[in-house]
Structure formats: structure tokens, C-alpha cells
DNA sequence: ATTGTTGATGCAACCGGGTTGCAAAGTTAC
DNA sequence: GTAACTTTGCAACCCGGTTGCATCAACAAT
């Protein structure tokens, strides 16, 4: 358990502190993307700023990626092991309007798009809203 | 001028008040999407809440649509005359990383996307970041 | 072991966009 | 004119995100 977590941190060149281990633990158990405020609720006593900086560190080191699903709060999810967060590996995100959960559709790459003349593309954010399979039945 | 503006308001069932005429005027002159804070700066003395409610009214009546480009502030742009804001008529939005302006790519419909089994689709937001033609030369 | 350096943490305060309650002013209907 | 309704202005609030600063823990050099 702790071994795996520390390995994961080390593999991304993140020094494994107690706080970071706890946060990564939560992120691993979490099957949907989670926001900073939501993450705060996962601990009974925790400092927002520390969590914030932990997430920023994780993101910078490509352990997690941030997701702007238009809900007003940025969410975070673990990157795939192989992920380098390059534009090619961007995937679609899904926001369920029933359960309000956000998930990575890792198997659904963002379709390529054409742009007007003289526009150049750097990145694309694509968020689909709808009802997830859990809420469907 | 004022005639056209009032016509536009009336055609969307919006009572043409002085404030609304002013705001619509700005929106028409504006070739890129504009946020509430930006809109505030367009007037020397104006109440944020009034602008806010004006935009909400415009949006509800499909005179404008809101754009979440991930910049942290929602932007607004005029709808096409014929627009009913249906999912089919959604278009891609472009955020220029140089000039920071957001624009509607009205001629670029959002590509259709497949979803996992038992997921249903309600709407899609697609924002492309890059460099616009103005900033390119 | 002692010291100095670096990075992580905790706390508090701040910022900015968005939103709401409420009273005053304006508009419309009778 | 009066009553009912709508719009406006002002103030206050909410909340996610961010920063400054002091303290603490880890670690390296001596
Ligand atoms: Mn994802
Ligand atoms: Mn648009
Ligand atoms: Zn759901
Ligand atoms: Zn530009």
C-alpha cells in the first residue's frame, strides 16, 4: 500500500511526505475526478492551502491533470501511468448532470478539428454533459 | 441605430430599457466575446448587478450565449440571428493565448462524439486554445 | 552532535467573479 | 391618480482560488 504510493510519487519525482501520501491515497481510491473543496471534505482537519499546493505539485509533475468541466470548480484526476500530458493524449471528459460527477473518458480521444486560416492550435478542452451509465438505470 | 437595437430586443421579447440598449450596443460593436468584468470597464459608472441581470436576461431570451473558455470568467457573445441555442447548433470557441480574446467559430460545428455504452449526451463544450490570425503575423 | 539550508506545512488574509436581498425608482394597467 | 409589477442601484455576501509569512521537518555540511 504505502509502498506503492511512495513508488508512484518517486516515479514522478515528488518527495513522499505524509500529506502527499494521504492525498494520493484518496486520489487512487477515487474513481471520479475530485475538486479541491471536495478533497477538503475527505479529511476532518486539513489546510486548504497545503492541499492546494499538493495538487499543484502533483499536476506540475504529471501525476494528475486538471479538468475544467465548466462546473465552476476545477477537478483533478490521476493521469494514466504512461501519460506525458501531451496534446495528442488529451481525452474527453464527461460531466453527469444527475450525479454531478466528472470522469475521464480515457478511451475517447478528442476528435481533431480544423480551424480557420492562420489559426494555430495548442490544446483543446472538450467536455460532454449528459447522464452517466450509473444514473441511467 | 437605436431603432435596430430596439428591434433586436423586441424580437427576443426583451423590453428595451436604456440600460439594455446600452449593453446591446456594446455587444454589437464587440467582435469578440466579452465577460461581465470586461463589460463593466466599458462604462464609467455602472452597477455590476444590473449588468449581471441584463446579461442573464439576454441569455435566457437567446439574444446571447455564454462561453466558458476556461479562463475563469464566463464570456458572452451575440447569438446568430437564427439561433435557438439547440445542441445541434453548438459551435467551437477559440481562445487566443496571445491576445487573450475569445471568439465564436460559428462556421465550425462541434464534431459529433461517441460515448461509452449507456451514456447519454445532452451538450458539449469544446474550446480550442491557440494563436489567432491577428496575433499570427 | 551542531549548525545551516532547503523545502513543506499551517494559518490567516486577500482577491475576484459571481450572486442575492432589499429598497428606491420607473413603468404599466386600471 | 393609484395599485401592481418590473427594473435598477447599492451593499453585502459566497466561494474557489491564491499568496505572504512564520514555523517546522528533512537533510547536508561541518
Ligand atoms: Mn482526464
Ligand atoms: Mn459562440
Ligand atoms: Zn451520473
Ligand atoms: Zn490573438
Short mmCIF file of C-alpha atoms (C1' of nucleotides) and ligand atoms in Angstrom, two decimals:
data_model
loop_
_atom_site.label_atom_id
_atom_site.label_comp_id
_atom_site.label_asym_id
_atom_site.label_seq_id
_atom_site.Cartn_x
_atom_site.Cartn_y
_atom_site.Cartn_z
CA UNK A 1 0.00 0.00 0.00
CA UNK A 2 2.23 2.75 1.30
CA UNK A 3 4.99 1.15 -0.70
CA UNK A 4 3.09 1.51 -3.95
CA UNK A 5 2.14 5.05 -3.15
CA UNK A 6 5.68 6.09 -2.44
CA UNK A 7 6.80 4.39 -5.60
CA UNK A 8 4.28 6.34 -7.57
CA UNK A 9 5.41 9.59 -6.00
CA UNK A 10 9.05 8.80 -6.51
CA UNK A 11 8.48 7.81 -10.10
CA UNK A 12 7.21 11.32 -10.73
CA UNK A 13 9.99 12.91 -8.72
CA UNK A 14 7.75 14.00 -5.90
CA UNK A 15 9.19 13.73 -2.44
CA UNK A 16 6.85 11.47 -0.46
CA UNK A 17 5.67 13.40 2.57
CA UNK A 18 2.89 12.31 4.89
CA UNK A 19 0.47 14.82 3.41
CA UNK A 20 1.22 13.79 -0.14
CA UNK A 21 0.79 10.14 0.68
CA UNK A 22 -2.62 10.83 2.16
CA UNK A 23 -3.73 12.88 -0.80
CA UNK A 24 -2.52 10.39 -3.35
CA UNK A 25 -4.25 7.65 -1.39
CA UNK A 26 -7.53 9.48 -1.76
CA UNK A 27 -6.94 10.15 -5.43
CA UNK A 28 -6.28 6.49 -6.08
CA UNK A 29 -9.39 5.32 -4.25
CA UNK A 30 -11.40 7.92 -6.12
CA UNK A 31 -12.91 6.66 -9.35
CA UNK A 32 -14.13 10.09 -10.47
CA UNK A 33 -12.42 13.45 -10.68
CA UNK A 34 -12.32 15.45 -7.49
CA UNK A 35 -12.11 19.15 -6.73
CA UNK A 36 -10.09 20.93 -4.08
CA UNK A 37 -13.18 21.72 -1.96
CA UNK A 38 -14.32 18.12 -2.25
CA UNK A 39 -10.90 16.94 -1.28
CA UNK A 40 -11.02 19.10 1.82
CA UNK A 41 -14.11 17.22 2.98
CA UNK A 42 -12.24 13.95 2.76
CA UNK A 43 -10.19 14.94 5.77
CA UNK A 44 -11.54 16.11 9.06
CA UNK A 45 -8.85 18.64 9.62
CA UNK A 46 -6.69 19.82 6.80
CA UNK A 47 -5.34 23.07 5.50
CA UNK A 48 -6.74 24.23 2.18
CA UNK A 49 -3.51 25.90 1.14
CA UNK A 50 -1.50 22.76 1.74
CA UNK A 51 -3.92 20.70 -0.29
CA UNK A 52 -3.84 23.34 -2.97
CA UNK A 53 -0.07 23.26 -3.18
CA UNK A 54 -0.04 19.50 -3.08
CA UNK A 55 -2.35 19.34 -6.06
CA UNK A 56 -0.28 21.92 -7.90
CA UNK A 57 2.82 19.86 -7.29
CA UNK A 58 1.10 16.70 -8.47
CA UNK A 59 -0.09 18.47 -11.56
CA UNK A 60 3.27 20.01 -12.39
CA UNK A 61 4.87 16.59 -12.13
CA UNK A 62 2.20 14.97 -14.27
CA UNK A 63 0.84 12.68 -11.62
CA UNK A 64 -2.59 14.24 -12.06
CA UNK A 65 -4.22 16.52 -14.59
CA UNK A 66 -6.74 19.24 -14.02
CA UNK A 67 -10.17 19.22 -15.59
CA UNK A 68 -12.27 22.26 -16.21
CA UNK A 69 -15.72 20.84 -16.70
CA UNK A 70 -17.50 24.17 -16.51
CA UNK A 71 -18.93 23.45 -13.08
CA UNK A 72 -17.09 26.37 -11.57
CA UNK A 73 -14.52 24.35 -9.69
CA UNK A 74 -11.54 22.69 -11.25
CA UNK A 75 -11.35 18.95 -10.74
CA UNK A 76 -8.37 16.64 -10.73
CA UNK A 77 -7.79 13.05 -11.75
CA UNK A 78 -4.83 10.71 -11.91
CA UNK A 79 -3.01 10.59 -15.20
CA UNK A 80 -2.55 7.30 -16.96
CA UNK A 81 0.75 5.73 -16.00
CA UNK A 82 2.21 6.41 -19.39
CA UNK A 83 0.80 9.92 -19.66
CA UNK A 84 3.01 12.84 -20.55
CA UNK A 85 0.08 15.24 -20.81
CA UNK A 86 0.83 15.97 -24.43
CA UNK A 87 -1.88 17.44 -26.67
CA UNK A 88 -2.17 14.15 -28.55
CA UNK A 89 -3.15 12.24 -25.44
CA UNK A 90 -5.96 14.54 -24.44
CA UNK A 91 -9.23 12.79 -23.85
CA UNK A 92 -12.84 13.80 -23.49
CA UNK A 93 -14.29 14.49 -20.05
CA UNK A 94 -17.82 13.73 -19.05
CA UNK A 95 -19.94 15.57 -16.52
CA UNK A 96 -23.08 13.79 -15.38
CA UNK A 97 -25.95 16.17 -14.87
CA UNK A 98 -27.62 13.77 -12.45
CA UNK A 99 -24.91 12.74 -10.01
CA UNK A 100 -22.69 15.70 -10.85
CA UNK A 101 -19.63 13.54 -11.13
CA UNK A 102 -16.89 14.13 -13.62
CA UNK A 103 -14.96 11.39 -15.28
CA UNK A 104 -12.14 10.88 -17.68
CA UNK A 105 -13.12 9.08 -20.86
CA UNK A 106 -9.59 7.88 -21.35
CA UNK A 107 -10.56 5.75 -24.31
CA UNK A 108 -12.18 8.66 -26.12
CA UNK A 109 -9.59 10.93 -27.66
CA UNK A 110 -10.65 14.41 -28.59
CA UNK A 111 -11.53 14.43 -32.29
CA UNK A 112 -9.24 16.51 -34.43
CA UNK A 113 -10.67 19.78 -35.55
CA UNK A 114 -10.00 22.14 -38.41
CA UNK A 115 -9.52 25.84 -37.76
CA UNK A 116 -9.86 28.98 -39.86
CA UNK A 117 -6.86 30.06 -41.91
CA UNK A 118 -3.90 31.34 -39.95
CA UNK A 119 -5.12 29.98 -36.66
CA UNK A 120 -2.80 27.63 -34.85
CA UNK A 121 -3.85 25.06 -32.31
CA UNK A 122 -2.21 24.48 -28.96
CA UNK A 123 -4.73 22.49 -26.97
CA UNK A 124 -8.36 21.52 -26.86
CA UNK A 125 -10.78 21.09 -23.99
CA UNK A 126 -13.84 19.01 -24.68
CA UNK A 127 -16.45 18.34 -22.04
CA UNK A 128 -19.58 16.35 -22.66
CA UNK A 129 -22.56 16.79 -20.40
CA UNK A 130 -25.19 14.13 -20.09
CA UNK A 131 -26.21 11.21 -17.95
CA UNK A 132 -23.73 8.55 -16.95
CA UNK A 133 -24.42 4.83 -17.05
CA UNK A 134 -24.79 4.65 -13.27
CA UNK A 135 -27.57 7.21 -13.23
CA UNK A 136 -29.18 5.76 -16.31
CA UNK A 137 -30.92 2.74 -14.92
CA UNK B 1 -29.15 52.66 -34.78
CA UNK B 2 -31.38 52.78 -31.73
CA UNK B 3 -34.17 51.57 -33.98
CA UNK B 4 -32.27 48.44 -34.91
CA UNK B 5 -31.28 47.79 -31.34
CA UNK B 6 -34.83 48.05 -30.10
CA UNK B 7 -35.96 45.80 -32.90
CA UNK B 8 -33.45 43.23 -31.87
CA UNK B 9 -34.57 43.41 -28.26
CA UNK B 10 -38.21 43.27 -29.18
CA UNK B 11 -37.67 40.34 -31.49
CA UNK B 12 -36.39 38.39 -28.49
CA UNK B 13 -39.16 39.62 -26.24
CA UNK B 14 -36.89 41.79 -24.15
CA UNK B 15 -38.35 45.08 -23.01
CA UNK B 16 -35.98 47.76 -24.33
CA UNK B 17 -34.79 49.80 -21.38
CA UNK B 18 -31.99 52.36 -21.51
CA UNK B 19 -29.58 50.01 -19.78
CA UNK B 20 -30.35 47.15 -22.11
CA UNK B 21 -29.93 49.32 -25.16
CA UNK B 22 -26.52 50.40 -23.96
CA UNK B 23 -25.39 46.88 -23.23
CA UNK B 24 -26.63 45.51 -26.52
CA UNK B 25 -24.91 48.38 -28.29
CA UNK B 26 -21.61 47.32 -26.76
CA UNK B 27 -22.23 43.68 -27.57
CA UNK B 28 -22.91 44.52 -31.20
CA UNK B 29 -19.79 46.65 -31.57
CA UNK B 30 -17.77 43.90 -29.92
CA UNK B 31 -16.27 41.42 -32.36
CA UNK B 32 -15.06 39.06 -29.65
CA UNK B 33 -16.75 37.56 -26.64
CA UNK B 34 -16.82 39.71 -23.52
CA UNK B 35 -17.02 38.96 -19.84
CA UNK B 36 -19.02 40.71 -17.15
CA UNK B 37 -15.93 42.33 -15.60
CA UNK B 38 -14.78 43.47 -19.04
CA UNK B 39 -18.21 44.84 -19.73
CA UNK B 40 -18.06 46.85 -16.53
CA UNK B 41 -14.98 48.63 -17.82
CA UNK B 42 -16.86 49.73 -20.91
CA UNK B 43 -18.91 52.12 -18.80
CA UNK B 44 -17.51 54.69 -16.45
CA UNK B 45 -20.19 54.20 -13.89
CA UNK B 46 -22.37 51.15 -13.90
CA UNK B 47 -23.71 48.67 -11.41
CA UNK B 48 -22.31 45.17 -11.64
CA UNK B 49 -25.56 43.57 -10.50
CA UNK B 50 -27.57 45.36 -13.13
CA UNK B 51 -25.17 44.29 -15.85
CA UNK B 52 -25.26 40.79 -14.46
CA UNK B 53 -29.03 40.63 -14.59
CA UNK B 54 -29.08 42.21 -18.02
CA UNK B 55 -26.78 39.52 -19.35
CA UNK B 56 -28.86 36.83 -17.68
CA UNK B 57 -31.96 38.21 -19.31
CA UNK B 58 -30.26 38.35 -22.69
CA UNK B 59 -29.08 34.81 -22.28
CA UNK B 60 -32.43 33.46 -21.17
CA UNK B 61 -34.04 35.04 -24.20
CA UNK B 62 -31.36 33.69 -26.54
CA UNK B 63 -30.02 37.02 -27.63
CA UNK B 64 -26.59 36.00 -26.37
CA UNK B 65 -24.96 32.78 -25.28
CA UNK B 66 -22.41 32.23 -22.56
CA UNK B 67 -18.99 30.79 -23.21
CA UNK B 68 -16.88 29.01 -20.67
CA UNK B 69 -13.44 29.12 -22.19
CA UNK B 70 -11.67 28.01 -19.05
CA UNK B 71 -10.20 31.43 -18.40
CA UNK B 72 -12.02 31.70 -15.11
CA UNK B 73 -14.57 34.22 -16.23
CA UNK B 74 -17.59 33.43 -18.34
CA UNK B 75 -17.80 35.34 -21.57
CA UNK B 76 -20.79 36.28 -23.69
CA UNK B 77 -21.38 36.74 -27.37
CA UNK B 78 -24.35 37.51 -29.57
CA UNK B 79 -26.19 34.53 -30.95
CA UNK B 80 -26.68 34.20 -34.67
CA UNK B 81 -29.97 35.71 -35.75
CA UNK B 82 -31.45 32.34 -36.44
CA UNK B 83 -30.02 30.73 -33.32
CA UNK B 84 -32.22 28.75 -30.98
CA UNK B 85 -29.29 27.55 -28.88
CA UNK B 86 -30.05 23.95 -29.62
CA UNK B 87 -27.33 21.32 -29.16
CA UNK B 88 -27.07 20.88 -32.92
CA UNK B 89 -26.09 24.46 -33.47
CA UNK B 90 -23.27 24.49 -30.96
CA UNK B 91 -20.00 25.70 -32.34
CA UNK B 92 -16.39 25.63 -31.31
CA UNK B 93 -14.93 28.52 -29.34
CA UNK B 94 -11.39 29.74 -29.67
CA UNK B 95 -9.24 31.34 -27.00
CA UNK B 96 -6.11 33.08 -28.23
CA UNK B 97 -3.23 32.62 -25.84
CA UNK B 98 -1.56 35.77 -27.12
CA UNK B 99 -4.27 38.42 -27.09
CA UNK B 100 -6.47 36.51 -24.68
CA UNK B 101 -9.54 37.09 -26.77
CA UNK B 102 -12.28 34.58 -27.18
CA UNK B 103 -14.24 34.13 -30.34
CA UNK B 104 -17.08 32.12 -31.73
CA UNK B 105 -16.12 29.89 -34.62
CA UNK B 106 -19.65 29.92 -35.89
CA UNK B 107 -18.71 28.02 -39.03
CA UNK B 108 -17.09 25.23 -37.07
CA UNK B 109 -19.67 22.92 -35.58
CA UNK B 110 -18.60 20.70 -32.73
CA UNK B 111 -17.73 17.28 -34.16
CA UNK B 112 -20.03 14.51 -33.08
CA UNK B 113 -18.62 12.19 -30.50
CA UNK B 114 -19.29 8.63 -29.44
CA UNK B 115 -19.76 7.79 -25.80
CA UNK B 116 -19.43 4.64 -23.71
CA UNK B 117 -22.45 2.36 -23.52
CA UNK B 118 -25.39 3.68 -21.56
CA UNK B 119 -24.14 7.21 -21.53
CA UNK B 120 -26.45 9.82 -22.98
CA UNK B 121 -25.38 13.17 -24.35
CA UNK B 122 -27.01 16.49 -23.57
CA UNK B 123 -24.47 19.07 -24.64
CA UNK B 124 -20.85 19.53 -25.49
CA UNK B 125 -18.41 22.31 -24.79
CA UNK B 126 -15.37 22.50 -26.99
CA UNK B 127 -12.74 25.18 -26.58
CA UNK B 128 -9.63 25.38 -28.68
CA UNK B 129 -6.64 27.29 -27.41
CA UNK B 130 -4.01 28.60 -29.75
CA UNK B 131 -3.00 31.72 -31.61
CA UNK B 132 -5.49 33.69 -33.64
CA UNK B 133 -4.85 35.05 -37.11
CA UNK B 134 -4.45 38.59 -35.81
CA UNK B 135 -1.67 37.61 -33.45
CA UNK B 136 -0.06 35.34 -36.01
CA UNK B 137 1.64 37.80 -38.27
"C1'" DA C 1 26.04 16.41 17.63
"C1'" DT C 2 25.60 21.28 15.85
"C1'" DT C 3 24.62 24.21 12.52
"C1'" DG C 4 22.77 26.00 8.28
"C1'" DT C 5 19.97 25.41 4.22
"C1'" DT C 6 16.10 23.93 1.86
"C1'" DG C 7 11.57 22.65 1.24
"C1'" DA C 8 6.87 21.58 3.33
"C1'" DT C 9 3.21 22.94 6.21
"C1'" DG C 10 -0.31 25.78 8.76
"C1'" DC C 11 -2.67 29.89 9.38
"C1'" DA C 12 -4.62 33.99 8.05
"C1'" DA C 13 -5.67 37.19 4.93
"C1'" DC C 14 -6.75 38.51 0.48
"C1'" DC C 15 -8.70 38.55 -4.40
"C1'" DG C 16 -12.08 38.39 -7.95
"C1'" DG C 17 -16.09 36.62 -10.21
"C1'" DG C 18 -20.49 35.67 -9.31
"C1'" DT C 19 -24.88 36.13 -6.80
"C1'" DT C 20 -28.62 37.81 -3.74
"C1'" DG C 21 -31.69 40.85 -0.60
"C1'" DC C 22 -33.78 44.86 -0.37
"C1'" DA C 23 -35.33 49.40 -1.05
"C1'" DA C 24 -35.92 53.14 -4.44
"C1'" DA C 25 -37.22 54.48 -8.99
"C1'" DG C 26 -39.58 53.66 -13.11
"C1'" DT C 27 -43.19 51.58 -15.94
"C1'" DT C 28 -47.78 49.79 -16.98
"C1'" DA C 29 -52.60 48.68 -16.10
"C1'" DC C 30 -56.79 50.10 -14.29
"C1'" DG D 1 -54.23 59.06 -9.61
"C1'" DT D 2 -53.46 54.62 -7.53
"C1'" DA D 3 -52.00 49.92 -7.44
"C1'" DA D 4 -49.19 46.17 -9.32
"C1'" DC D 5 -45.26 44.91 -11.42
"C1'" DT D 6 -40.52 45.48 -13.31
"C1'" DT D 7 -36.04 47.36 -13.41
"C1'" DT D 8 -32.28 49.49 -11.23
"C1'" DG D 9 -28.69 50.66 -7.65
"C1'" DC D 10 -26.34 49.61 -3.62
"C1'" DA D 11 -24.47 46.74 -0.33
"C1'" DA D 12 -23.37 42.65 1.34
"C1'" DC D 13 -22.31 38.05 0.81
"C1'" DC D 14 -20.43 33.45 -1.02
"C1'" DC D 15 -16.93 30.59 -2.56
"C1'" DG D 16 -12.97 28.87 -5.08
"C1'" DG D 17 -8.59 30.07 -5.64
"C1'" DT D 18 -4.20 32.21 -4.26
"C1'" DT D 19 -0.45 34.40 -1.53
"C1'" DG D 20 2.61 36.10 2.46
"C1'" DC D 21 4.70 34.78 6.24
"C1'" DA D 22 6.16 32.33 10.20
"C1'" DT D 23 7.15 27.74 11.72
"C1'" DC D 24 8.56 23.08 11.30
"C1'" DA D 25 10.80 18.93 9.34
"C1'" DA D 26 14.33 16.90 6.48
"C1'" DC D 27 18.73 16.76 5.27
"C1'" DA D 28 23.62 18.09 4.22
"C1'" DA D 29 27.93 20.06 5.63
"C1'" DT D 30 30.99 20.76 9.18
MN1 LIG E 1 -8.95 13.15 -17.64
MN1 LIG E 2 -20.25 31.28 -29.59
ZN1 LIG E 3 -24.22 10.16 -13.03
ZN1 LIG E 4 -5.00 36.66 -30.64
#
